[in-house]
Short mmCIF file of C-alpha atoms in Angstrom, two decimals:
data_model
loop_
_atom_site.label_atom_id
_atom_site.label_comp_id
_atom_site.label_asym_id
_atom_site.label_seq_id
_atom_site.Cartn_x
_atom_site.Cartn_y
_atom_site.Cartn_z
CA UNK A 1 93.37 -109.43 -233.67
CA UNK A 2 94.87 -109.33 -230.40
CA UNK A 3 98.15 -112.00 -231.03
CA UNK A 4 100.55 -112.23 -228.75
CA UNK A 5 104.07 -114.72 -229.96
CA UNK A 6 106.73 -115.92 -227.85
CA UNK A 7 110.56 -116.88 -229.32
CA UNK A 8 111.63 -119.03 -228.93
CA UNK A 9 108.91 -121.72 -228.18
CA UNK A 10 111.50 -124.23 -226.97
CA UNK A 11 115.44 -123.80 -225.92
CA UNK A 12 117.63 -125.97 -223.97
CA UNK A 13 120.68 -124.74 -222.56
CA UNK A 14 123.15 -125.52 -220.37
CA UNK A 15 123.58 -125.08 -216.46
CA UNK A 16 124.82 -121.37 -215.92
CA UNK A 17 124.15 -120.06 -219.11
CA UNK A 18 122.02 -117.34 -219.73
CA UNK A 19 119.21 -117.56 -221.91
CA UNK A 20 116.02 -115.03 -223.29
CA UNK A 21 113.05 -115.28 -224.28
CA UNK A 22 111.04 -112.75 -226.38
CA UNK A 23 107.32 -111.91 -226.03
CA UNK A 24 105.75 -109.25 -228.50
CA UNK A 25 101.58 -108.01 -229.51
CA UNK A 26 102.28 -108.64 -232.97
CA UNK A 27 98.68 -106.05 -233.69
CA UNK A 28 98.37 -103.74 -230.98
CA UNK A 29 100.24 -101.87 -228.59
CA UNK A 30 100.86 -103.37 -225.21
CA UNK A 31 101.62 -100.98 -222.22
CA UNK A 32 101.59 -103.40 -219.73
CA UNK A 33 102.84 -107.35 -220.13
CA UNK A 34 102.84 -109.83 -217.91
CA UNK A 35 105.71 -112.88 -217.36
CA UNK A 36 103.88 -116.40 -215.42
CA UNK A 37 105.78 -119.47 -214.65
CA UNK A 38 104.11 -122.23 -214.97
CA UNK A 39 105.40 -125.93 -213.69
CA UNK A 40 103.46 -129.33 -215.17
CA UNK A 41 99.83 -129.45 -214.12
CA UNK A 42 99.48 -126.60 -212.15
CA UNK A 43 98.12 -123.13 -212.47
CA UNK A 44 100.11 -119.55 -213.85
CA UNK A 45 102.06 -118.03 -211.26
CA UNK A 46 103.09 -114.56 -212.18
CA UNK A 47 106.52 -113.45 -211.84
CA UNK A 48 106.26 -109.93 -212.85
CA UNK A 49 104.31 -106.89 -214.63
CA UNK A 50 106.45 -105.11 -217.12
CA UNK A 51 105.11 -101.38 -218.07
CA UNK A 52 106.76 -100.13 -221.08
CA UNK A 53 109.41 -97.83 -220.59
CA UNK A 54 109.86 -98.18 -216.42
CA UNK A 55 111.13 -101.03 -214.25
CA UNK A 56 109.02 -104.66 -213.76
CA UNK A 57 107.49 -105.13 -210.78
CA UNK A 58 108.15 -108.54 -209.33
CA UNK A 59 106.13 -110.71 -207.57
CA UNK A 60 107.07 -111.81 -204.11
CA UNK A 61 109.65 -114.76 -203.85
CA UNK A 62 110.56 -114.02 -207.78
CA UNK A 63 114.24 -113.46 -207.67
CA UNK A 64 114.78 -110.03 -210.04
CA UNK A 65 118.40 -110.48 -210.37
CA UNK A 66 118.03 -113.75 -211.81
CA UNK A 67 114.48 -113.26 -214.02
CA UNK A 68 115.75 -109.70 -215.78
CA UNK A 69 112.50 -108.14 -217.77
CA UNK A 70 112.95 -105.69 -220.01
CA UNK A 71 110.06 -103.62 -222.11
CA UNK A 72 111.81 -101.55 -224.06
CA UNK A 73 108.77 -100.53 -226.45
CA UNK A 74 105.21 -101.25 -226.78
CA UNK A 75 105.14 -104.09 -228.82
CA UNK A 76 108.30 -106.01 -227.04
CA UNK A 77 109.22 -107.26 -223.61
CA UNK A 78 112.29 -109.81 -222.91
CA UNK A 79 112.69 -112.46 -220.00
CA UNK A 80 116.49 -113.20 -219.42
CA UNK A 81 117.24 -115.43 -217.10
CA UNK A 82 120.47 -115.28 -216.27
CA UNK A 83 123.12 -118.47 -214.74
CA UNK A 84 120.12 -120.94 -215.66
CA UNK A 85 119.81 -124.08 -213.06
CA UNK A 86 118.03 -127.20 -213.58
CA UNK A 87 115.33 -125.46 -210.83
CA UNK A 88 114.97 -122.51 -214.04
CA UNK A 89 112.87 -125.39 -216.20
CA UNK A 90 109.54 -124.77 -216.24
CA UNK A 91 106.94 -123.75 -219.26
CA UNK A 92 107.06 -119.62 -219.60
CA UNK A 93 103.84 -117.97 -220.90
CA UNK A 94 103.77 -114.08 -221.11
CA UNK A 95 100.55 -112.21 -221.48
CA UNK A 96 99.90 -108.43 -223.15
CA UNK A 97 97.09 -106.08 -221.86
CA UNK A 98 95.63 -103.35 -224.28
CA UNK A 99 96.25 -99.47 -223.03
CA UNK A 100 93.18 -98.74 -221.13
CA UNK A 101 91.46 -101.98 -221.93
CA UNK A 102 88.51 -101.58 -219.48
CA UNK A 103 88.06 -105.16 -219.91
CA UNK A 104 91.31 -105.70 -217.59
CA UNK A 105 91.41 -108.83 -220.67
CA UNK A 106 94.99 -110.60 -221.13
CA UNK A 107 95.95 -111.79 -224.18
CA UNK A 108 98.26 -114.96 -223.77
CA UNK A 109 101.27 -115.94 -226.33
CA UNK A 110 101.92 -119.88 -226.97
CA UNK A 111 104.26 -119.87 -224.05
CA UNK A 112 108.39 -120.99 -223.77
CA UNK A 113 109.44 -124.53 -222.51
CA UNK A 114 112.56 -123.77 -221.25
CA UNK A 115 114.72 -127.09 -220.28
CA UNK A 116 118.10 -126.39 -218.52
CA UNK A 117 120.80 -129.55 -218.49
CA UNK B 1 93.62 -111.53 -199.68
CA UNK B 2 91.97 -111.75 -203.20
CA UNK B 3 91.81 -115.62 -204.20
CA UNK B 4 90.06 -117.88 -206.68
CA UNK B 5 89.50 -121.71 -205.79
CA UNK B 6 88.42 -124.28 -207.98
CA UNK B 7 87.11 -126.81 -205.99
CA UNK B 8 87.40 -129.88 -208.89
CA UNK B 9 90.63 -130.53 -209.75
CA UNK B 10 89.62 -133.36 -212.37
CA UNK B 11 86.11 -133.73 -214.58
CA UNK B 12 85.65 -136.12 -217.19
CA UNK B 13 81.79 -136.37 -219.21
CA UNK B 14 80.82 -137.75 -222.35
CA UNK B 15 80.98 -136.36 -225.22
CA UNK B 16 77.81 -134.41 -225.83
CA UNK B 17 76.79 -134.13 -222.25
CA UNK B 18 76.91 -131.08 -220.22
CA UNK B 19 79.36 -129.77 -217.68
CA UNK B 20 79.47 -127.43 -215.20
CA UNK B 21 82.61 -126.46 -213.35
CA UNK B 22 82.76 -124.34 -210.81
CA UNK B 23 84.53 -121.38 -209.38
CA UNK B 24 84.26 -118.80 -206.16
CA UNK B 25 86.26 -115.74 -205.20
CA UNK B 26 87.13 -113.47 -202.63
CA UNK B 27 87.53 -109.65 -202.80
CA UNK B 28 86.47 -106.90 -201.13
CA UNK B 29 86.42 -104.94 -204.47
CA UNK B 30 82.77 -103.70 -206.16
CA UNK B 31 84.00 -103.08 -209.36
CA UNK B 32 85.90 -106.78 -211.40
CA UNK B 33 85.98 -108.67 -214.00
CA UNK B 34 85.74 -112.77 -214.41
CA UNK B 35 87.35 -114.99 -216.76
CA UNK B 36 87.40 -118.38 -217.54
CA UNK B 37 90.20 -119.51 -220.21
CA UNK B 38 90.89 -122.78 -221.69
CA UNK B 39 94.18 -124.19 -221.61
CA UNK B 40 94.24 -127.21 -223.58
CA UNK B 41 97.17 -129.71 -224.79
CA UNK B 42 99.21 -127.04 -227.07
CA UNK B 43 99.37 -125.38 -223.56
CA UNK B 44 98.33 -121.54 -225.42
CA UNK B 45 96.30 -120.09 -223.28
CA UNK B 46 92.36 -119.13 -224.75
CA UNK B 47 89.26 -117.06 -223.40
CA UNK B 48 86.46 -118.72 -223.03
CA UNK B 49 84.32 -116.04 -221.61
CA UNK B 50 84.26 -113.26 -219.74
CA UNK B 51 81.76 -111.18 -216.65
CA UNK B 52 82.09 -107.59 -215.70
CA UNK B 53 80.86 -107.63 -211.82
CA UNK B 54 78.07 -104.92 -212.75
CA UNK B 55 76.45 -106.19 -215.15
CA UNK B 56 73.93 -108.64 -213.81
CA UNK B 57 73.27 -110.48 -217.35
CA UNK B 58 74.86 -113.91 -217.17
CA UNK B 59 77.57 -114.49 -220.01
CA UNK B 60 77.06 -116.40 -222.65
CA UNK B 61 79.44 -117.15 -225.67
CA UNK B 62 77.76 -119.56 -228.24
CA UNK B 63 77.62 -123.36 -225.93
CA UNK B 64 79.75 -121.94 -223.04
CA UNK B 65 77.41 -119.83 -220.45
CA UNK B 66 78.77 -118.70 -216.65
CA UNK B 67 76.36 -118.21 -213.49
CA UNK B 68 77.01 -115.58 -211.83
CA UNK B 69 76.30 -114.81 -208.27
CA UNK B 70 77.56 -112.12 -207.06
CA UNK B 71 76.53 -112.59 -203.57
CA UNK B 72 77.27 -115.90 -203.39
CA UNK B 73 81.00 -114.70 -205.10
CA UNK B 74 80.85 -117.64 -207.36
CA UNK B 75 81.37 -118.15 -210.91
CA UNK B 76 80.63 -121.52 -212.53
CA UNK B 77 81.24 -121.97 -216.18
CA UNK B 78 78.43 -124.67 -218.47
CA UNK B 79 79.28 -126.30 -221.29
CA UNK B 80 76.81 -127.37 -223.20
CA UNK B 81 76.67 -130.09 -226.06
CA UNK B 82 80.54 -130.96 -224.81
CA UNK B 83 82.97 -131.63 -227.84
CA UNK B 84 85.93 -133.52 -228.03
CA UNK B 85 88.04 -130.69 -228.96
CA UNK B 86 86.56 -129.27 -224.79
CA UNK B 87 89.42 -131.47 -223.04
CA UNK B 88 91.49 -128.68 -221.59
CA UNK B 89 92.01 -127.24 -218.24
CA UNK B 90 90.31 -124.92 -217.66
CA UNK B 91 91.25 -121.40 -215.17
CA UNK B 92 88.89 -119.05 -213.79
CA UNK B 93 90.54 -116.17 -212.72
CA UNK B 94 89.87 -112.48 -211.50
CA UNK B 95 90.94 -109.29 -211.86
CA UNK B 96 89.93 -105.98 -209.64
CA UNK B 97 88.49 -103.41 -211.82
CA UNK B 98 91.46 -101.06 -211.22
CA UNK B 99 94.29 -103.24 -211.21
CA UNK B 100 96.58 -105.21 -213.66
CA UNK B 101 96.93 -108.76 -212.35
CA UNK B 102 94.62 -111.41 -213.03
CA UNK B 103 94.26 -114.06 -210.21
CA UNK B 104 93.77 -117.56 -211.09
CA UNK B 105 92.31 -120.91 -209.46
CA UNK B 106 93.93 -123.96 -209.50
CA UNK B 107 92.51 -124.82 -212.80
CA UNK B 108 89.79 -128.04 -213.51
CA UNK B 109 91.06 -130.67 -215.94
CA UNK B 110 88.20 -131.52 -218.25
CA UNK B 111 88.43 -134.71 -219.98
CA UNK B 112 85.39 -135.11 -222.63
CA UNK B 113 85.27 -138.73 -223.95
CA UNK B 114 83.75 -140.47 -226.96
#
């Protein structure tokens, strides 16, 4: 139980295009999810909590206009980022927390590798 | 500020051997929770074990076992009996009972070798 899947796993596009990325609980219902960045060899750096139904709450230094998320139900949030630079690469991982999970637990999907040319 | 620091960046132990890495924290907060995940090549991103701040029980999950010290704020993870399939890094992170975000460290990469 407990899955989490990204789409798409890997996408290259070009400089200025927009691209998005998917991120859904596949068995449960996910009121919050979470959007980290993560460059090569380093730790997660989280860009933003999504609660389903309201507007993300960025992190400091995370530009929103640029990183749109979007949680339209409880099993689905999106990551657009939009005019894509060569600065956008990086490995995307989004994360899903259970509805009153007292465990505060995150449950991770297989990430996005996102390579802009 | 609420932080997590992982003072080994790199570990590397033979295969079979055991391996402790270690973690403190900061927080003014009473009520958390502790985590250690594994990330390892495939980059997905796997709990290894988990602490709730009140219970004073140490973890254990099969060969992986934390100490925790509360006063001390520090949270090292053991592996015992290390496998090949271990080589990952590996993030401890926190989260305050009430909130969403989970903090992580740095992260330690483990390297077990034959």
């Amino acid at each position: 139980g407990a899955v989490v899947s990204q789409h798409p796993s890997w996408v290259i596009c070009k400089s200025g295009t927009s691209v998005k990325i998917e991120c859904r609980s596949l068995d449960f219902q996910a009121t919050t999810m979470f959007w980290y960045r993560q460059f090569p060899k380093q730790s997660l750096m989280l860009m933003a909590t999504s609660n389903e139904g309201s507007k993300a709450t960025y992190e400091q230094g995370v530009e929103k206009d640029k990183f749109l998320i979007n949680h339209a139900s409880l099993t689905l949030s999106t990551l657009t980022v939009t005019s894509a630079h060569p600065e956008d690469s990086s490995f995307y991982i989004c994360s899903a927390r259970v509805y009153r999970d007292r465990g505060n637990e995150q449950y991770f999907g297989p990430g996005t590798r996102l390579t802009v040319t | 500020a609420q932080t997590v620091t992982q003072s080994q960046p790199e570990m590397s132990v033979q295969e079979a051997e055991t391996v402790t890495l270690s973690c403190t924290y900061d927080t003014s907060e009473s009520n958390y929770y502790l985590f250690w995940y594994k990330q390892p090549p495939s980059r997905q991103m796997i709990l290894v074990i988990r602490q709730e701040a009140y219970k004073q029980q140490n973890a254990t999950e099969n060969r992986f076992s934390v100490n925790f010290q509360k006063a001390a704020k520090s949270f090292s993870l053991k592996i015992s009996d290390s496998q090949l399939g271990d080589t990952a890094m590996y993030f401890c992170a926190f989260t305050p009972g009430g909130a969403q975000k989970l903090v992580f460290g740095q992260g330690t990469r483990l390297t077990i070798n034959p």
